[in-house]
CSV table of C-alpha atoms and ligand atoms in Angstrom, one decimal:
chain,number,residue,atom,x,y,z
A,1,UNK,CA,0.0,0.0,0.0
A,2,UNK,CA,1.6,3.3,-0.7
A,3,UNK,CA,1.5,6.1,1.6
A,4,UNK,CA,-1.5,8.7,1.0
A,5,UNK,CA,0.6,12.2,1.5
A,6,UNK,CA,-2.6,14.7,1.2
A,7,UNK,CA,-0.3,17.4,0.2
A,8,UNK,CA,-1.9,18.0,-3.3
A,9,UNK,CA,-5.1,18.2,-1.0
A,10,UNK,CA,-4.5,21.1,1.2
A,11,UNK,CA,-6.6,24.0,0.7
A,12,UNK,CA,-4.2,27.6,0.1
A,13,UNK,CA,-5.3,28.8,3.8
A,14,UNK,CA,-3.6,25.5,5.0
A,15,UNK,CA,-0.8,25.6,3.1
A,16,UNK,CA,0.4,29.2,3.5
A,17,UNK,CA,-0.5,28.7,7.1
A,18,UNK,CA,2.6,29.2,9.8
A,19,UNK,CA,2.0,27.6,12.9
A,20,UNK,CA,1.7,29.9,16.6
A,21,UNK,CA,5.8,31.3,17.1
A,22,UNK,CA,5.3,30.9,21.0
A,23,UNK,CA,3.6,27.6,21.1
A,24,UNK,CA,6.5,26.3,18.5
A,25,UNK,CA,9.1,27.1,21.2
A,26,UNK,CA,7.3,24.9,24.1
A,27,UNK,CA,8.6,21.8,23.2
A,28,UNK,CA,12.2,23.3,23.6
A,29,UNK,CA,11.7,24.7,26.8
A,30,UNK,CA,10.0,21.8,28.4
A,31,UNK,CA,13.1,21.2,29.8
A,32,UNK,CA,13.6,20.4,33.7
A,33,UNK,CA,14.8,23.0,35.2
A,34,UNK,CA,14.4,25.5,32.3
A,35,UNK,CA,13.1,29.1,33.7
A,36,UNK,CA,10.8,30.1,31.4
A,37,UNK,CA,9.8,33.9,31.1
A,38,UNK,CA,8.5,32.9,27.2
A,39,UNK,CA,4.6,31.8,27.5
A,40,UNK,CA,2.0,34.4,28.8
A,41,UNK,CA,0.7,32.1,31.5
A,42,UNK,CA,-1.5,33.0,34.7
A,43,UNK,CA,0.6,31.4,38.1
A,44,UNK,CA,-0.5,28.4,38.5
A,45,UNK,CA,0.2,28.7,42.4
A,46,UNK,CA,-2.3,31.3,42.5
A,47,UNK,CA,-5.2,29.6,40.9
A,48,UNK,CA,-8.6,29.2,43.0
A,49,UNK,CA,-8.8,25.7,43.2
A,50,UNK,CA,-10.8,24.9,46.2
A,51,UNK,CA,-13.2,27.8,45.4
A,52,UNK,CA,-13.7,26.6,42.1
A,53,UNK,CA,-14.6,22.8,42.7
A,54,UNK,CA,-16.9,24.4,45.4
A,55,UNK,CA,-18.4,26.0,42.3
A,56,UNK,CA,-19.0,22.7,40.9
A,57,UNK,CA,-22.0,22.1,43.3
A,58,UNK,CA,-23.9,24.2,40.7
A,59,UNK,CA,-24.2,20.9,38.5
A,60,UNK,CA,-26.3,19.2,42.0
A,61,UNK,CA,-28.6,21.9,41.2
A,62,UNK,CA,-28.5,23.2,38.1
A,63,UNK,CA,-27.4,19.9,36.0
A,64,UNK,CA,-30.4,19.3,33.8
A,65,UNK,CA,-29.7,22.4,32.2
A,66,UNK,CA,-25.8,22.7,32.6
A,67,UNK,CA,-25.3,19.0,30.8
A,68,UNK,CA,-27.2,19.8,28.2
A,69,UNK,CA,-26.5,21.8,24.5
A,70,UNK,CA,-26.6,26.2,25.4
A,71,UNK,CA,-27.8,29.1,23.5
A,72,UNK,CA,-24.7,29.7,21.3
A,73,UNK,CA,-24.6,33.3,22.8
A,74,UNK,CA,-23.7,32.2,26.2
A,75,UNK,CA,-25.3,30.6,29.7
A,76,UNK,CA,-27.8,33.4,30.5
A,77,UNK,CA,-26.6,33.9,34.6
A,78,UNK,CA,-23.1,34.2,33.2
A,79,UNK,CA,-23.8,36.9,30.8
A,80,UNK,CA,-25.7,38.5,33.3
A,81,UNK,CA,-23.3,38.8,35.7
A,82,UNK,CA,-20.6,40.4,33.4
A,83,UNK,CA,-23.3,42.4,32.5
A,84,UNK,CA,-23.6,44.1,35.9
A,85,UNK,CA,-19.9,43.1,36.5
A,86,UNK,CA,-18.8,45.6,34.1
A,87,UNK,CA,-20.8,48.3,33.6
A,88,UNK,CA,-18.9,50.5,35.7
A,89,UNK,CA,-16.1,49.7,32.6
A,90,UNK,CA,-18.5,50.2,30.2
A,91,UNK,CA,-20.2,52.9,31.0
A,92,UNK,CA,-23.5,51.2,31.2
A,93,UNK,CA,-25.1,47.7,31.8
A,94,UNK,CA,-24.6,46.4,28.3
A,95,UNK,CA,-27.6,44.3,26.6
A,96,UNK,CA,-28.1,40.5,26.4
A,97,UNK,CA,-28.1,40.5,22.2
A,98,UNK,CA,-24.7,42.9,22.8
A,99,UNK,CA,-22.8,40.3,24.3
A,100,UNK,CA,-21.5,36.9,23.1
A,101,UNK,CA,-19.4,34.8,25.0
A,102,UNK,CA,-16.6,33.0,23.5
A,103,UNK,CA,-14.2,29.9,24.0
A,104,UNK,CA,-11.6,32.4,24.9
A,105,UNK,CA,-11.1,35.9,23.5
A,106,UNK,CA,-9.1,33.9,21.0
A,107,UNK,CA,-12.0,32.7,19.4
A,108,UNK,CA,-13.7,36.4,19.9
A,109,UNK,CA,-11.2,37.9,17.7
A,110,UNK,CA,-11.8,35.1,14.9
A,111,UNK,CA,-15.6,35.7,15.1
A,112,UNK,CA,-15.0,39.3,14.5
A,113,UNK,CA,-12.8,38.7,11.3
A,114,UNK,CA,-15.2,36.2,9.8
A,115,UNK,CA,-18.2,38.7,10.2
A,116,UNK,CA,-16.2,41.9,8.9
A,117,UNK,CA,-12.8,40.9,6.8
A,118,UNK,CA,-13.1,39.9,3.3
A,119,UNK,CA,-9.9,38.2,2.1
A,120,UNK,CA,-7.3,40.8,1.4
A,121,UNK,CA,-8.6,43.3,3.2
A,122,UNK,CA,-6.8,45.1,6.4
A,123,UNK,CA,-6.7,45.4,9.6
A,124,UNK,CA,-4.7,48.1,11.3
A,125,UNK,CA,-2.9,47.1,14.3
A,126,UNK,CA,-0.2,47.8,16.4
A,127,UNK,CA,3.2,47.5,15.8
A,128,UNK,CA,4.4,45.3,18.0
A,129,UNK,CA,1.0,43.3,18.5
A,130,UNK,CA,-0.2,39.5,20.3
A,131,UNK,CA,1.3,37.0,17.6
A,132,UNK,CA,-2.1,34.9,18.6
A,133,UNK,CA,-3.8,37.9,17.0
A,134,UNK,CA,-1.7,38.1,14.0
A,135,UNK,CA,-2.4,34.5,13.3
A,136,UNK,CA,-6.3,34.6,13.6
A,137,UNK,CA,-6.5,37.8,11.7
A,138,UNK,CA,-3.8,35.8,8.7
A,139,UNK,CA,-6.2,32.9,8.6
A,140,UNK,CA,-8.9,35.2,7.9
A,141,UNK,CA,-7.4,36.8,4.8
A,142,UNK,CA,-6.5,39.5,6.1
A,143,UNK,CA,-3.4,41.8,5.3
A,144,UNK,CA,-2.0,44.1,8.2
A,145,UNK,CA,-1.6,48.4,8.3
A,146,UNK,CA,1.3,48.4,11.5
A,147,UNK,CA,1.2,51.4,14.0
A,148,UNK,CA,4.3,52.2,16.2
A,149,UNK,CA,3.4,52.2,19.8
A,150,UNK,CA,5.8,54.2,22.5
A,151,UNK,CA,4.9,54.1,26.4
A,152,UNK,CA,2.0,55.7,25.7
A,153,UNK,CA,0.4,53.1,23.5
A,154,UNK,CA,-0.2,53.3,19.7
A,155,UNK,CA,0.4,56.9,18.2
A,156,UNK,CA,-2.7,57.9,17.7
A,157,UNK,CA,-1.4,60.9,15.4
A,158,UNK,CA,0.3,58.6,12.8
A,159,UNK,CA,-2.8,56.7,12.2
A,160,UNK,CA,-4.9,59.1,9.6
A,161,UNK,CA,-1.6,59.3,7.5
A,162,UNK,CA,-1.4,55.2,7.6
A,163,UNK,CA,-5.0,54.8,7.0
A,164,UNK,CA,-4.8,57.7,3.9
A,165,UNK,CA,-1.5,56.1,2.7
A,166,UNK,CA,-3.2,53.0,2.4
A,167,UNK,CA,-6.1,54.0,0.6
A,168,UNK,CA,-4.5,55.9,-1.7
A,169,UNK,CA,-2.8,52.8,-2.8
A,170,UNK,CA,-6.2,50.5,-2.7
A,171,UNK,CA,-5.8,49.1,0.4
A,172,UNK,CA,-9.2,48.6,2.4
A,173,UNK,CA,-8.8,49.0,6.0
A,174,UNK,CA,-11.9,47.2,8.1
A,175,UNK,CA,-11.0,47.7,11.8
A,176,UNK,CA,-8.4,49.1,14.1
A,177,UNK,CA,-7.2,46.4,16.8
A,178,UNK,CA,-5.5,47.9,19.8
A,179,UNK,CA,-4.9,46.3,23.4
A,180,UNK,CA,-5.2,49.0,25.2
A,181,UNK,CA,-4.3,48.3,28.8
A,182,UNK,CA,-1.0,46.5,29.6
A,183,UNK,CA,-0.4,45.5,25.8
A,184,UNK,CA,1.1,42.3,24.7
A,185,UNK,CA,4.2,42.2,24.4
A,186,UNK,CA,4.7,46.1,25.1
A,187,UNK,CA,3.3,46.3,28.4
A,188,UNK,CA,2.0,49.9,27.4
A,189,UNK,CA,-0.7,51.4,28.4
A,190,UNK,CA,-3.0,53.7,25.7
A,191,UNK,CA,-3.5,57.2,27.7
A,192,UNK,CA,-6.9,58.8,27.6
A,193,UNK,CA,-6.1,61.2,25.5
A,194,UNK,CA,-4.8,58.6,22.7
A,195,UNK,CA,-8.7,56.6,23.2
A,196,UNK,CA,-10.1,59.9,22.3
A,197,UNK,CA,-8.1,60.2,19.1
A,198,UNK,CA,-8.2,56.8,18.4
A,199,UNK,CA,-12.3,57.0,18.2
A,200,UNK,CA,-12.1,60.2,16.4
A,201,UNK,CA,-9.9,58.7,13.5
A,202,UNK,CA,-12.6,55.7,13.6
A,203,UNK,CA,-15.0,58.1,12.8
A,204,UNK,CA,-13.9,60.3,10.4
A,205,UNK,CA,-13.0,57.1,8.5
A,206,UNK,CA,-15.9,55.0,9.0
A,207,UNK,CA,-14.0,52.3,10.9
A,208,UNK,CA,-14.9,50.0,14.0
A,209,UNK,CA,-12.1,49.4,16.8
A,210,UNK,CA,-11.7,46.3,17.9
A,211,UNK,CA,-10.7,47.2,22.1
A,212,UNK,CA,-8.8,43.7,23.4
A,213,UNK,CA,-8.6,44.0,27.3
A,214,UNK,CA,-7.6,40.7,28.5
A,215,UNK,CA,-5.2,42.6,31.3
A,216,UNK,CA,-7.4,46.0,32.3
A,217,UNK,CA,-8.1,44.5,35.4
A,218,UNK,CA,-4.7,44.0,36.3
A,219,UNK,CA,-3.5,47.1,37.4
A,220,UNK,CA,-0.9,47.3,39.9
A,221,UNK,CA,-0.7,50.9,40.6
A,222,UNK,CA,-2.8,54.4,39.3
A,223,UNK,CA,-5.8,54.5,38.0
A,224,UNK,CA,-8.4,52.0,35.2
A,225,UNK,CA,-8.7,54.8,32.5
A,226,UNK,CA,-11.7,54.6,30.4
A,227,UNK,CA,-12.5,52.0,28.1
A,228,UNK,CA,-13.1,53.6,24.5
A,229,UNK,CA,-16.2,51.3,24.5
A,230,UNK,CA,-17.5,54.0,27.4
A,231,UNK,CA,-16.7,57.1,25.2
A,232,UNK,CA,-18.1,55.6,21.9
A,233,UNK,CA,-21.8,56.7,21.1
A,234,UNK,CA,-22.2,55.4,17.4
A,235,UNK,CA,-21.6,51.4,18.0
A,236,UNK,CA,-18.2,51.4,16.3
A,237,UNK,CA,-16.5,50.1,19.2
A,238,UNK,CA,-15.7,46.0,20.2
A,239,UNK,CA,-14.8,45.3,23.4
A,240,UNK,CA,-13.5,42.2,24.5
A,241,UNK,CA,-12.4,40.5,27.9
A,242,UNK,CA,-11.8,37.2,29.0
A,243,UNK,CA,-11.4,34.8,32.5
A,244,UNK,CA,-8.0,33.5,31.3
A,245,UNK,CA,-5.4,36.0,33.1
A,246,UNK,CA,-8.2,37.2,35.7
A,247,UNK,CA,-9.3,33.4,36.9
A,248,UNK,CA,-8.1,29.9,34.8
A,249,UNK,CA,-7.2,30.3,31.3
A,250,UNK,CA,-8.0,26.8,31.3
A,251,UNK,CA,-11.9,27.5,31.8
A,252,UNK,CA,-11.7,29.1,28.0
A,253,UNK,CA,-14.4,31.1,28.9
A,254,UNK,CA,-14.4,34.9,27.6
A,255,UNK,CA,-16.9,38.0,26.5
A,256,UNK,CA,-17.3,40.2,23.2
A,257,UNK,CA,-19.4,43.3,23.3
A,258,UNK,CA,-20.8,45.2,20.9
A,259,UNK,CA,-23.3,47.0,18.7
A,260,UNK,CA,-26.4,44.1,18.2
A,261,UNK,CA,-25.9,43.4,14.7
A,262,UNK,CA,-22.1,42.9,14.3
A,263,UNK,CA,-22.7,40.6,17.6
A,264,UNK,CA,-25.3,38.9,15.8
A,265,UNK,CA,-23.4,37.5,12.8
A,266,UNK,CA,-20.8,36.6,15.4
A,267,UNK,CA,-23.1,34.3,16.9
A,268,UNK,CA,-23.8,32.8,13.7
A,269,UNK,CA,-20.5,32.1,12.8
A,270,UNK,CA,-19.8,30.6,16.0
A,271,UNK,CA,-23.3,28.3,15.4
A,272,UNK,CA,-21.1,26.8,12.6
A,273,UNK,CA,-17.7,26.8,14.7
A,274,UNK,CA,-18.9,24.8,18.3
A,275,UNK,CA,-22.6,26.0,18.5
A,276,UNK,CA,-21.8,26.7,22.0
A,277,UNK,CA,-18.8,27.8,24.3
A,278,UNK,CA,-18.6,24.8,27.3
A,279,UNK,CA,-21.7,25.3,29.4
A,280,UNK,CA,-19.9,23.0,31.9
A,281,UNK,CA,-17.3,25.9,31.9
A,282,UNK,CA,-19.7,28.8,31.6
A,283,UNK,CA,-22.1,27.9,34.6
A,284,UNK,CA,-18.4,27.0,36.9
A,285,UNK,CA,-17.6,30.4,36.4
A,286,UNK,CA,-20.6,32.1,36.7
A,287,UNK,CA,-21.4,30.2,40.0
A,288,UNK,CA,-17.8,31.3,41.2
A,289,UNK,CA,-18.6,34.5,40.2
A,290,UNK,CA,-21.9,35.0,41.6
A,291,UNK,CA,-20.5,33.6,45.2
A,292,UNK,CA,-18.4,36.8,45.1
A,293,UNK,CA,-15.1,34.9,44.7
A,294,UNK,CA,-13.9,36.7,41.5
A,295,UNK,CA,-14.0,40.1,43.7
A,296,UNK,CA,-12.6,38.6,46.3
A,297,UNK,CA,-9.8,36.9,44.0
A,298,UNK,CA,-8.8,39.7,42.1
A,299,UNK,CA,-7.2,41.6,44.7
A,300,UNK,CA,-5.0,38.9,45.7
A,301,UNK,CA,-4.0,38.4,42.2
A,302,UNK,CA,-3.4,42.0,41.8
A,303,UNK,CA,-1.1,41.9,45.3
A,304,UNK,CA,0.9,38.7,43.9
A,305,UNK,CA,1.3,39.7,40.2
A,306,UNK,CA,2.4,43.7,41.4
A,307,UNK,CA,5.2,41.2,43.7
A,308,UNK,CA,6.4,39.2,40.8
A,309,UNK,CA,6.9,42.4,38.5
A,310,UNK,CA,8.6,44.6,41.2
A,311,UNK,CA,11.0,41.0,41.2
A,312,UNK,CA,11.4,40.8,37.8
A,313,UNK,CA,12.3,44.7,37.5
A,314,UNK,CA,14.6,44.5,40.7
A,315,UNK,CA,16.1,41.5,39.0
A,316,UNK,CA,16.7,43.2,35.7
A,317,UNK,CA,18.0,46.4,37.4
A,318,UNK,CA,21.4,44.0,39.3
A,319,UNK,CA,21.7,42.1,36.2
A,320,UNK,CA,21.0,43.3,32.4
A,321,UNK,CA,23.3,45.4,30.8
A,322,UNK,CA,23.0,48.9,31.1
A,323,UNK,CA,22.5,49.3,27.1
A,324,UNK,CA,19.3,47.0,27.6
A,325,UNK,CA,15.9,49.2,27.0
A,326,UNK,CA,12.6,48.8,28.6
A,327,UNK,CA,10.0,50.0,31.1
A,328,UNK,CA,8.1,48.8,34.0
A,329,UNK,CA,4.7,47.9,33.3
A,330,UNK,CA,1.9,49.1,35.7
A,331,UNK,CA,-0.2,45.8,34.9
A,332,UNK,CA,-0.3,42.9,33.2
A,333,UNK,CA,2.2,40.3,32.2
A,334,UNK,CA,4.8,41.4,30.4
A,335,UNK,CA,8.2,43.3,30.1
A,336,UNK,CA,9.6,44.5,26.9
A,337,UNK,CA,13.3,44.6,26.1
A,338,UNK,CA,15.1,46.2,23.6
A,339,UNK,CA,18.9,44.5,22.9
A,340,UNK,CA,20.5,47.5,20.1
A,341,UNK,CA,22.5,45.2,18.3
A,342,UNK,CA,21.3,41.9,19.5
A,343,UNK,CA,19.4,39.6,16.9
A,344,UNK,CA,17.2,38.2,19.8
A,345,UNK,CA,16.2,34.8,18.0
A,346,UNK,CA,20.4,33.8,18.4
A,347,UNK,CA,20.0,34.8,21.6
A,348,UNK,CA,16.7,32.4,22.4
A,349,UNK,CA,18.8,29.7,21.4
A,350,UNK,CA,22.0,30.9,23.7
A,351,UNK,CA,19.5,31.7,26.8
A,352,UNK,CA,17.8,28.1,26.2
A,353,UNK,CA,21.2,26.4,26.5
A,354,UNK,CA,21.8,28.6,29.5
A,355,UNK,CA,18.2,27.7,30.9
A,356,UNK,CA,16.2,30.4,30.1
A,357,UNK,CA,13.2,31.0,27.9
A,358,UNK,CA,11.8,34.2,26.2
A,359,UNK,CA,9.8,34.9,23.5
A,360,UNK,CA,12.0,36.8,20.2
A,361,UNK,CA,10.7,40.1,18.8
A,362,UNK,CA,10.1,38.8,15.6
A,363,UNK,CA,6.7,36.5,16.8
A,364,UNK,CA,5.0,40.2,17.5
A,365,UNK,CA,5.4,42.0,14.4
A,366,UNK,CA,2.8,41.4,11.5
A,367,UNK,CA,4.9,43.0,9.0
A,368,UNK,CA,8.6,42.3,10.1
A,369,UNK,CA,10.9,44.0,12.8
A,370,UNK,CA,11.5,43.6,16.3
A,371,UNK,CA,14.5,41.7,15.8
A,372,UNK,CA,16.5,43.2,18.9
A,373,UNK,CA,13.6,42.9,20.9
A,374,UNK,CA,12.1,40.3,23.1
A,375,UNK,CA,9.2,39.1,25.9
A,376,UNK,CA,9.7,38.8,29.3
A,377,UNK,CA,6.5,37.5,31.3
A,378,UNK,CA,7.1,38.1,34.7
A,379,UNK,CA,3.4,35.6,36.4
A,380,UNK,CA,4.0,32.4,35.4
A,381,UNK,CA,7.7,31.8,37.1
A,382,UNK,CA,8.4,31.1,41.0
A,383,UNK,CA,9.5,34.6,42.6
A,384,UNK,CA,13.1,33.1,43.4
A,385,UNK,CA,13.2,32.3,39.7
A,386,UNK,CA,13.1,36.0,38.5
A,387,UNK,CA,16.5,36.3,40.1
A,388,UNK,CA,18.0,33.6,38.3
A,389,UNK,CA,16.4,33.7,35.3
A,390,UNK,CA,17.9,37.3,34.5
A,391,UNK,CA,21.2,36.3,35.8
A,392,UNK,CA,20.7,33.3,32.9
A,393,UNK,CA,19.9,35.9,30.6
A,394,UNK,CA,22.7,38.1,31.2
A,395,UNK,CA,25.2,35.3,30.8
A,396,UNK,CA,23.0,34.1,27.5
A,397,UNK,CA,23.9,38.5,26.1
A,398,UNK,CA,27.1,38.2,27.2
A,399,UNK,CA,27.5,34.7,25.0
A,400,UNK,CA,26.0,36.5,22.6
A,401,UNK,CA,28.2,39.5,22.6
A,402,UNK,CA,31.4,37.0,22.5
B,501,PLP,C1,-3.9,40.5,24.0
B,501,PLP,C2,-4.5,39.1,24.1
B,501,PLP,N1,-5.8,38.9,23.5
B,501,PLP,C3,-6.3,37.7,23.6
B,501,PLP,C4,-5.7,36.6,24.2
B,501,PLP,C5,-6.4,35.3,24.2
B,501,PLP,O1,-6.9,35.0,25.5
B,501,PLP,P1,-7.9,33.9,25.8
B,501,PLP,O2,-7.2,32.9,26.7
B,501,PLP,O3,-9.1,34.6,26.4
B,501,PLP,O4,-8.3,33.2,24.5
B,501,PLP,C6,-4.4,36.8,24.8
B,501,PLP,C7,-3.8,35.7,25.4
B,501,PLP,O5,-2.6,35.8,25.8
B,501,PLP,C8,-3.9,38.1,24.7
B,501,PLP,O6,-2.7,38.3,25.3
């Protein structure tokens, strides 16, 4: 019998396809002892367990209705409770037909490109951006307008010359994507005063703007500024969250908002993706949720995540070479490190061997760059870790620089 190869039988989306950078490199820093600053995971440590198996006493009651097939826009109580949850975020207590809840906000962000992008059209996003972004938007069709981002988030003042510069040369631009709080890989924040501009320029070119906030609520000093969601009064604006950083990524339960009609084809792309997310996972959370452990969790997160980045910058301050760029987060996950001179994918492959792992600059640009640069999450290691695994990375620039 010879061997079926079902290369000739690939569709073009499959074969032009690249798989995820940062889950490529897991395999090579599954090593034991390896300290790995590379994936953007929650700390494990931290995780709710015994408060969330509590939650699974909602099956004794509810289990007639939680075992069973859900309404593809999510478990009513759930909904519900972000609903209420939020509002203070949004602005106002957003509708049931404005919300859909998702298998992640992984999943949100494909939804959104299979009810607005058309194969070779654009989205504009920042510059660097969440590879897992990149790839969803790809496998959608779509091509990629990059805006640079400084501490202050993406420069709002560049993007009417990008969007005009485009046009001019045919390209059609659907939505703006920016993570606006804590942004991956940056770790910048997008002031208020960028929001504003950012919503103007949606408006004066008829676009929507696609808000990803999987970190907002993981703020470690300062101030939540206002979601653009809250300022927007025409429907233009999506707004996504999810339970992954804020509770168990492993729950794969998240929330999409928006204007009823863009939601609705959402939900009927998803009828033809899983017709529902987990309702299993849905009630869990929502029964953890409603028992007031989510407000009583998040603080504690907050406490331990604000520890582990104070560690990782202390650790970075005795060890990194002086020429090594980058600022301290208020929130979220994630460092960002500039290396002039360094290509940083050499260097993954030095800090591995050295028992280290990052995540190289390349993975977060859509269009090429970042090769000096590189991801640091500071959550997922031990906090005796962060010590060691800059002193790793020191000796892995130091090999590099030989
Ligand atoms: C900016 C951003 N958006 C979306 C996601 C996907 O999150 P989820 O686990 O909710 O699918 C991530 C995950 O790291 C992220 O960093």
């Amino acid at each position: 019998m010879s061997d079926f190869s079902p290369e000739t039988m690939f569709s073009e989306l499959a074969l032009n396809m690249k798989p995820s950078p940062i889950r490529e490199l897991m395999p090579m820093i599954k090593r034991v002892g390896m300290i790995s600053f590379a994936g953007g995971n929650p700390d494990p440590k931290i995780f709710p367990i015994a408060k969330f198996y509590e939650s699974s006493s909602v099956l004794r009651k509810n289990g007639e209705e939680i075992l069973q097939y859900g309404a593809t826009d999510g478990y009513e109580p759930l909904k519900t409770f972000i609903a209420r949850w939020m509002a203070p975020r949004m602005g106002r207590e957003t509708k049931p037909e404005e919300m859909l809840i998702t298998s992640g906000s992984q999943q949100g962000m494909d939804l959104l490109c299979a009810a607005l992008v058309n194969p070779g059209e654009y989205i504009l996003v920042e510059d660097p951006t969440y590879p897992g972004a990149i790839h969803t938007m790809r496998n959608r069709g779509a091509g990629f307008i990059t805006a640079p981002c400084d501490k202050d988030g993406m420069i709002a003042d560049k993007l009417p010359g990008l969007i005009e510069e485009a046009r001019s040369s045919g390209k059609k631009i659907k939505f703006i994507y920016s993570i606006v709080n804590f942004q991956n890989p940056a770790g910048c924040t997008l002031s208020t005063e960028r929001r504003k501009k950012l919503l103007d320029t949606a408006r004066k070119y008829d676009l929507i703007i696609f808000e990803d906030d999987p970190y907002g609520h993981l703020r470690y000093e300062g101030g939540h500024l206002p979601t653009i969601f809250s300022m927007d009064t025409d429907g233009r604006v999506i707004y996504a969250c999810s339970f992954s950083k804020i509770l168990a990524p492993g729950a794969r339960v998240a929330w999409i908002v928006g204007q009823k009609d863009i939601i609705r084809k959402m939900v009927m792309v998803k009828q033809g993706v899983d017709l529902c997310t987990s309702v299993v996972a849905q009630a869990l959370v929502a029964e953890y949720c409603e028992n007031g452990h989510l407000d009583g969790f998040l603080p504690k997160i907050v406490s331990h995540y604000r520890g582990k980045r104070d560690g990782m910058a202390e650790a970075f301050r005795r060890y990194l070479p002086k020429n090594v760029e980058y600022e301290v987060p208020q929130g979220g996950f994630f460092f960002w490190l500039r290396i002039p001179g360094v290509d940083t994918q050499k260097l993954f492959l030095k800090a591995v061997d050295r028992g280290v792992a990052f995540v190289h600059g390349r993975a977060f640009y859509a269009n090429g760059g970042g090769d000096d640069c590189l991801r640091t999450c500071f959550t997922f290691a031990g906090a005796d870790d962060l010590q060691e695994g800059a002193r790793r990375l020191r000796d892995a620039i130091d090999d590099a620089a030989r």
